Short mmCIF file of N, CA and C in Angstrom, two decimals:
data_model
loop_
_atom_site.label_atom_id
_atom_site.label_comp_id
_atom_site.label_asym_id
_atom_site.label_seq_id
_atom_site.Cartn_x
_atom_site.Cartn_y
_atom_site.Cartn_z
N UNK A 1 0.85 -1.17 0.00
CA UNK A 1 0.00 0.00 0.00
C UNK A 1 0.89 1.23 0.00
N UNK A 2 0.57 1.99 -1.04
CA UNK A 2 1.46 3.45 -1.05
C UNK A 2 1.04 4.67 0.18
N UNK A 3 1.74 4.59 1.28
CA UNK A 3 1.76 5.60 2.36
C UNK A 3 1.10 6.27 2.34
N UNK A 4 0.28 7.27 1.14
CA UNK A 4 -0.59 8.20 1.34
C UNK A 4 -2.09 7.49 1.83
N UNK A 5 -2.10 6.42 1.09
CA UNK A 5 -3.62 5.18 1.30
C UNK A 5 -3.27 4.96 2.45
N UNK A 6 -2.40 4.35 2.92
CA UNK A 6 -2.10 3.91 4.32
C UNK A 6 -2.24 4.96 5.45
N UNK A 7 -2.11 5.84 5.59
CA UNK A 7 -2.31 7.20 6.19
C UNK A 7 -3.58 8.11 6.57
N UNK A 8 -4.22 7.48 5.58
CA UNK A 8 -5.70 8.21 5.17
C UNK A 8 -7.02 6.88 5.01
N UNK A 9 -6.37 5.61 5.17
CA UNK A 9 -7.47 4.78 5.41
C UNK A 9 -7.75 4.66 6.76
N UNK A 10 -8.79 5.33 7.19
CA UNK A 10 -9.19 5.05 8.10
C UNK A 10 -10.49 4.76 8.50
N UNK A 11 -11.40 4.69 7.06
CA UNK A 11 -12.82 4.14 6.99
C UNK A 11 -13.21 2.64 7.62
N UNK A 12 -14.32 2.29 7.80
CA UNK A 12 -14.34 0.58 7.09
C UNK A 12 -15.83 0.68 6.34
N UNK A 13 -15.38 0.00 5.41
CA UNK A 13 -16.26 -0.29 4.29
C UNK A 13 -16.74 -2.13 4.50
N UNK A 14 -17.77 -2.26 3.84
CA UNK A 14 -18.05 -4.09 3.73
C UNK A 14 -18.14 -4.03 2.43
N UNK A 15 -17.82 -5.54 1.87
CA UNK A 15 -17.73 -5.82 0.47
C UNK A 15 -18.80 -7.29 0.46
N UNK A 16 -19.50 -7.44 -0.22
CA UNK A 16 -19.90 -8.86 0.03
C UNK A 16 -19.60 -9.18 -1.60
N UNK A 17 -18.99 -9.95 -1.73
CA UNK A 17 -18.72 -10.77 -3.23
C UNK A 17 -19.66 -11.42 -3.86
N UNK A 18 -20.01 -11.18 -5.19
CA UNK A 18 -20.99 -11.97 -5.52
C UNK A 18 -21.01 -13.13 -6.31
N UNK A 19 -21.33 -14.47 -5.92
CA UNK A 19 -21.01 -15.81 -6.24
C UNK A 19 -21.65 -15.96 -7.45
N UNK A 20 -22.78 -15.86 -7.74
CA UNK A 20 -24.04 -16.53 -9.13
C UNK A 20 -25.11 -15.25 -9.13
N UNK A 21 -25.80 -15.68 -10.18
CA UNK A 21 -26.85 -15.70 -10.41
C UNK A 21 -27.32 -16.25 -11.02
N UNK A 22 -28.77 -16.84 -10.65
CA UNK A 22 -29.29 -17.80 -10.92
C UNK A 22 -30.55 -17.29 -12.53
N UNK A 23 -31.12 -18.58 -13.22
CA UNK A 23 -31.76 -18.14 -14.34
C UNK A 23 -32.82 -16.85 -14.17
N UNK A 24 -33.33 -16.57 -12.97
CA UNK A 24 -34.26 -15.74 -12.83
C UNK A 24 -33.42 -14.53 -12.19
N UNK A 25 -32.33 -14.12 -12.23
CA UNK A 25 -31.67 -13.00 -12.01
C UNK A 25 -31.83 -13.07 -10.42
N UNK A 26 -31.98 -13.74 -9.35
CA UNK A 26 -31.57 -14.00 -8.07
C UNK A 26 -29.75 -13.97 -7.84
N UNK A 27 -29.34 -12.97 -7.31
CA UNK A 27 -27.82 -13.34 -6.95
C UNK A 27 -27.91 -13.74 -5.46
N UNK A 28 -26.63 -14.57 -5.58
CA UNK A 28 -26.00 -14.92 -4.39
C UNK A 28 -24.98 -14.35 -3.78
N UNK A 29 -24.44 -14.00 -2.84
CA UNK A 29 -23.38 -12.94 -2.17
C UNK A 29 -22.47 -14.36 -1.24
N UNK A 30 -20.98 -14.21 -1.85
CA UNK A 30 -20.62 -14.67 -0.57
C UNK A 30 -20.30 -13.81 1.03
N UNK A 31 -19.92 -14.68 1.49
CA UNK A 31 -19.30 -14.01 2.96
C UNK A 31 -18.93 -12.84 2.83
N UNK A 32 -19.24 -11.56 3.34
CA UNK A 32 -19.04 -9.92 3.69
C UNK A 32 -17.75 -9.84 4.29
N UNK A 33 -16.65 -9.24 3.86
CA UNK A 33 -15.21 -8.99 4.45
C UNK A 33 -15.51 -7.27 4.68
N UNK A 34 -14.43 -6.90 5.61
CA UNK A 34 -14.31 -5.23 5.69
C UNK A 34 -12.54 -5.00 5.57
N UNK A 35 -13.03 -3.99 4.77
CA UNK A 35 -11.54 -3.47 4.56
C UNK A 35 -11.56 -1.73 5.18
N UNK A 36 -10.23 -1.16 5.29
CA UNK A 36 -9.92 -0.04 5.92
C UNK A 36 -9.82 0.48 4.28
N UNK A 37 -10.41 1.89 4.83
CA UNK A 37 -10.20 2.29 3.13
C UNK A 37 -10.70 4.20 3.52
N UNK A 38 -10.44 5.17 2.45
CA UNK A 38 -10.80 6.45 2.44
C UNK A 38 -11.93 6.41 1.13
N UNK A 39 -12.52 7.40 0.75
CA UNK A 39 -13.54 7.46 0.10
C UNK A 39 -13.90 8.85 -0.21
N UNK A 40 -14.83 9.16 -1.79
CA UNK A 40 -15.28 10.30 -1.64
C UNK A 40 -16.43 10.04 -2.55
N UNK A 41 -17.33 10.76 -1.79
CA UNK A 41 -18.32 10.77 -2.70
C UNK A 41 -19.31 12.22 -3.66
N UNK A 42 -19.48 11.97 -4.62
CA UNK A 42 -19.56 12.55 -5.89
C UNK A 42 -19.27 13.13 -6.26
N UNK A 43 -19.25 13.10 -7.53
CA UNK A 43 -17.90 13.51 -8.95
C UNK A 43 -18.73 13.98 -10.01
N UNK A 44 -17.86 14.74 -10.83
CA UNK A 44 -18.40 15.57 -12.14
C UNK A 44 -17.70 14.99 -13.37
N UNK A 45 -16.71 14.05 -12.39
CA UNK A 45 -15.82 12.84 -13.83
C UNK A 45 -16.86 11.98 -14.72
N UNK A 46 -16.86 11.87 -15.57
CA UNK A 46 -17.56 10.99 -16.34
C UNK A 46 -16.16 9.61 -16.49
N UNK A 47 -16.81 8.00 -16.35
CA UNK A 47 -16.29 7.07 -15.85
C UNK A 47 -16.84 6.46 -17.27
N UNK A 48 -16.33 5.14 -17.65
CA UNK A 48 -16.72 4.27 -18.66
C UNK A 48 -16.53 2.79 -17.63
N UNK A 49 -18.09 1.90 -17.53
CA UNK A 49 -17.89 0.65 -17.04
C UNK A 49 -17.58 -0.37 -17.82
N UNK A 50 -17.15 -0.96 -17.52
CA UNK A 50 -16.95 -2.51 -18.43
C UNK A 50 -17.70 -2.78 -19.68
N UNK A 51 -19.18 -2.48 -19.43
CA UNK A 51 -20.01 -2.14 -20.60
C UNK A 51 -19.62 -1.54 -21.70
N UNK A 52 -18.58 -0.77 -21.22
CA UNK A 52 -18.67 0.33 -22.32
C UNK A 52 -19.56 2.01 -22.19
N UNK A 53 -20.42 1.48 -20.95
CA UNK A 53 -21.62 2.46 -20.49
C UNK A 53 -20.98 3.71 -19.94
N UNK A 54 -21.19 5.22 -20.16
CA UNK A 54 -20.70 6.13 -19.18
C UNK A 54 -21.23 6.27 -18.12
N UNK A 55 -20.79 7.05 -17.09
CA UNK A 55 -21.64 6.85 -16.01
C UNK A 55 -20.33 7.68 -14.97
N UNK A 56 -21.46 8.71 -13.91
CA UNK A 56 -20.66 9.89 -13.19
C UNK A 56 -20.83 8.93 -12.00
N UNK A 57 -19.29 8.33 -10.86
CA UNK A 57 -19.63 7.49 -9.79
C UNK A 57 -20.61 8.28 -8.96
N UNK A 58 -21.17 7.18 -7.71
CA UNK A 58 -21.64 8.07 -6.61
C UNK A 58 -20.68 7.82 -5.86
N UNK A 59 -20.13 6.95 -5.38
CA UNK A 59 -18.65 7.07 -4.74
C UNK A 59 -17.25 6.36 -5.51
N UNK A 60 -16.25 7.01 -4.98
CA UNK A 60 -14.96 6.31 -5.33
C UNK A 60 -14.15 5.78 -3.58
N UNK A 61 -14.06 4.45 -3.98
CA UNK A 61 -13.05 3.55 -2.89
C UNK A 61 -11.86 3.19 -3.02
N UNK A 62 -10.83 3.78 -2.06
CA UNK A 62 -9.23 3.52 -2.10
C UNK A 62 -8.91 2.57 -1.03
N UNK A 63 -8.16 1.51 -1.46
CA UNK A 63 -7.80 0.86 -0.03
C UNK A 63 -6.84 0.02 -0.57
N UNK A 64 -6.12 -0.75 0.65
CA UNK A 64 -5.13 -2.02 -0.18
C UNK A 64 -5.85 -2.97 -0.51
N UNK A 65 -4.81 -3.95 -1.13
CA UNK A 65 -5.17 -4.97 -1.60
C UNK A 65 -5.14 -5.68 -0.95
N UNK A 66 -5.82 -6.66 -0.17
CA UNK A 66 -5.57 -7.41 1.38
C UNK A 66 -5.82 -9.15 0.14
N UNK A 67 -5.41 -9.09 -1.15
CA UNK A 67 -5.20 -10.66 -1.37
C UNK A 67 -7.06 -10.89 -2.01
N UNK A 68 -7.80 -10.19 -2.27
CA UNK A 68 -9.28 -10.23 -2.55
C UNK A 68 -9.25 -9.45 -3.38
N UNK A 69 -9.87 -9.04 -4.59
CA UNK A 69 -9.70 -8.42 -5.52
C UNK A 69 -11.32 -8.34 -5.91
N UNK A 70 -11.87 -6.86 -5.51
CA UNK A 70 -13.56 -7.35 -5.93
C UNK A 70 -13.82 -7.35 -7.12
N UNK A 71 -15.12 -8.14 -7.52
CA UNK A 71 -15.68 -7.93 -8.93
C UNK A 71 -15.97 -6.88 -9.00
N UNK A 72 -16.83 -6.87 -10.29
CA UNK A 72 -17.53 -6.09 -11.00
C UNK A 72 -19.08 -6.97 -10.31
N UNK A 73 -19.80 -5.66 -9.96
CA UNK A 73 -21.51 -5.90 -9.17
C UNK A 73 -21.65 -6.62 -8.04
N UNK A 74 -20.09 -6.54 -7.42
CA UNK A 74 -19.96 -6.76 -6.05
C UNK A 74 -20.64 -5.59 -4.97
N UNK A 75 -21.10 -5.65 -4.03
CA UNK A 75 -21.46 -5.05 -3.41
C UNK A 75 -20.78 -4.13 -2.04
N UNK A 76 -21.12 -2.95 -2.03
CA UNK A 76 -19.71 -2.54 -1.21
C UNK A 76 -20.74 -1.13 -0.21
N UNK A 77 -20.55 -1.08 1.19
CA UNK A 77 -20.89 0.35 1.64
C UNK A 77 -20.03 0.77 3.01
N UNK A 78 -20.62 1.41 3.27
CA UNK A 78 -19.89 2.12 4.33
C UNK A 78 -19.91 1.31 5.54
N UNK A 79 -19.40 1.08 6.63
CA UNK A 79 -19.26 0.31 7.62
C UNK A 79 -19.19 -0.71 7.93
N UNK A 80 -19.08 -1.04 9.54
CA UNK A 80 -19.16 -2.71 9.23
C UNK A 80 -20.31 -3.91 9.56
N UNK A 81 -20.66 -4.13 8.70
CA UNK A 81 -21.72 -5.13 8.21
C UNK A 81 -21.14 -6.31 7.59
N UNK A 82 -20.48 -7.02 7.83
CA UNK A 82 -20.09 -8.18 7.54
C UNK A 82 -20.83 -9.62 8.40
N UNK A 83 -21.58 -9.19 9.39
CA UNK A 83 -22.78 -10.28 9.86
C UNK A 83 -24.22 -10.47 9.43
N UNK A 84 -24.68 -9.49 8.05
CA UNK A 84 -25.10 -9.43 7.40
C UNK A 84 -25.41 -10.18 6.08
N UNK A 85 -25.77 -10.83 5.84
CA UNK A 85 -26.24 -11.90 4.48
C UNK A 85 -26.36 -11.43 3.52
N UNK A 86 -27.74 -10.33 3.42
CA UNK A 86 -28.06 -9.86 2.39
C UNK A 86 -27.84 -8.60 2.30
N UNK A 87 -26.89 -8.11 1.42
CA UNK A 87 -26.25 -6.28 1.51
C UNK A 87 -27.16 -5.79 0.64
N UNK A 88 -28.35 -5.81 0.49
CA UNK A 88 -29.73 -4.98 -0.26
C UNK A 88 -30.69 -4.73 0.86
N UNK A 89 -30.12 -5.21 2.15
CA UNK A 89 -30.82 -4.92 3.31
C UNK A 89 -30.11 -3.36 4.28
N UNK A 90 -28.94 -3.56 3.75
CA UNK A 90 -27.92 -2.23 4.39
C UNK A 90 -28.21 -0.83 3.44
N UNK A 91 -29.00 0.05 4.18
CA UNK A 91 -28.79 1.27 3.72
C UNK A 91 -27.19 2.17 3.02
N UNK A 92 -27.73 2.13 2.00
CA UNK A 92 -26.61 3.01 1.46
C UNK A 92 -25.36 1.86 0.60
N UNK A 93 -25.95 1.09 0.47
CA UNK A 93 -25.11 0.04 -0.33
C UNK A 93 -25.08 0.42 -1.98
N UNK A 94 -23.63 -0.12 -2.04
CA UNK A 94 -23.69 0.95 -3.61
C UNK A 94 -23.13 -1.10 -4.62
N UNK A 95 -23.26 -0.56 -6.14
CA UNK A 95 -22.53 -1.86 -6.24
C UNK A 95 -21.20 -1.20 -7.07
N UNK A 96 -20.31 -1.90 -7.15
CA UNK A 96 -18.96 -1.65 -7.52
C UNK A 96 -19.07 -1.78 -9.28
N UNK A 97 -18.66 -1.07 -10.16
CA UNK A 97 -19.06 -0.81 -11.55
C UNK A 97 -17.96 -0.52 -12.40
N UNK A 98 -16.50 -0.20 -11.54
CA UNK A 98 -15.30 -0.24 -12.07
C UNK A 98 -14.32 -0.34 -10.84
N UNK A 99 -13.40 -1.43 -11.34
CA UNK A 99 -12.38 -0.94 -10.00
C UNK A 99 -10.64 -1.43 -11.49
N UNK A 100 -9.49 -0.66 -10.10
CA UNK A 100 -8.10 -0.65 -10.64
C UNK A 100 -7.10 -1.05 -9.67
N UNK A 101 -6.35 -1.93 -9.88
CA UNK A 101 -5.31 -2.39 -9.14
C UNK A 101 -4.15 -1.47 -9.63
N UNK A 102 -3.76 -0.60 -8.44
CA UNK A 102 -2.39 0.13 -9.05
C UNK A 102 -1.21 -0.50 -7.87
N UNK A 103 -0.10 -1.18 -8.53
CA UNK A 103 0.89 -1.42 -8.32
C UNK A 103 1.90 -0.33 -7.30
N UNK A 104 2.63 -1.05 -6.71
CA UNK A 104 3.54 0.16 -5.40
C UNK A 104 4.59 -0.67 -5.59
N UNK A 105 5.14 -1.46 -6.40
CA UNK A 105 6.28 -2.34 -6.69
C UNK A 105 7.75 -0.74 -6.16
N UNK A 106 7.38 -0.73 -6.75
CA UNK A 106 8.73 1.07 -6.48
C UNK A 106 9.01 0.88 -5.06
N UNK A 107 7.83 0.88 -4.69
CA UNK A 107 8.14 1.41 -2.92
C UNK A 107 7.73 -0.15 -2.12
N UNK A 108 8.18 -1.01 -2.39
CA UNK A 108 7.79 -2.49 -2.05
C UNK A 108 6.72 -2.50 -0.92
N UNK A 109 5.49 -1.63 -1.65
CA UNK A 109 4.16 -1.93 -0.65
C UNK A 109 3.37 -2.27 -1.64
N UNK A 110 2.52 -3.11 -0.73
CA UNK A 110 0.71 -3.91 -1.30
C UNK A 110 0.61 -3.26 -2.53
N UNK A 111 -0.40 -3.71 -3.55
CA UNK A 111 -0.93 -3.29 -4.60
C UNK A 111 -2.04 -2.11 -3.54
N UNK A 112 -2.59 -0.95 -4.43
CA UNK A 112 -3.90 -0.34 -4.23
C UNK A 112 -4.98 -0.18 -4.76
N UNK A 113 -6.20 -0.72 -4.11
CA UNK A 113 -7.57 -0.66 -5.31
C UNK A 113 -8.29 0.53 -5.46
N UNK A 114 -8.58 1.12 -6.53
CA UNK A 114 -9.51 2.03 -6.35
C UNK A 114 -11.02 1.08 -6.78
N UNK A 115 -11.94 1.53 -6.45
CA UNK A 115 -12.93 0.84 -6.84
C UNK A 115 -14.42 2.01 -7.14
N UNK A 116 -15.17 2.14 -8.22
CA UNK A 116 -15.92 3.38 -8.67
C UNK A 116 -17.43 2.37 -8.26
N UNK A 117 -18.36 3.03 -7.89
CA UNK A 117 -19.78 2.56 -7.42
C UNK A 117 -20.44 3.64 -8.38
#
């Protein structure tokens, strides 16, 4: 993790990963992890998702890479809720729509994710 992330994470966020979905568009979430992370929310950047789709985030998430790497329509919000099952039950849950692994090889710390909701 590059020192400035490390310095300034002092959030916790929950992530719950999402395993399937099933033929009728039912997803499944695995197990909810929390990571330490900083955050800001809304932007006048215009973003491009995986789609191809544009789209202005409602938040952006910085944190290390703790070895988990979220998807794309993973689910992610503010605090900690990781005893939680279903993260469509947690107010303010956003889903993750772009994220970036940036490398700290230079300064032999963790990779850093940003991740766009």
């Amino acid at each position: 993790m590059s020192r400035p992330t490390r310095r300034t994470a002092k959030t916790t966020a929950t992530i719950w990963p999402i395993l399937s979905k099933d033929r009728y568009g039912q997803t499944a979430y695995g197990a909810a992890y929390t990571i330490k992370c900083t955050f800001a929310r809304g932007s006048s950047r215009q973003y491009n998702d995986a789609s191809g789709v544009k789209y202005i985030p409602k938040s952006i998430f910085w944190y290390e890479y703790g070895g988990i790497y979220p998807s794309l329509n993973d689910k992610i919000a503010l605090g900690d809720h990781k005893t939680i099952t279903d993260p469509l039950t947690v107010a303010g849950v956003e889903i993750i729509r772009n994220r970036m692994m940036d490398d700290n090889g230079v300064t032999n710390g963790l990779p850093d994710i940003t991740a766009w909701t």
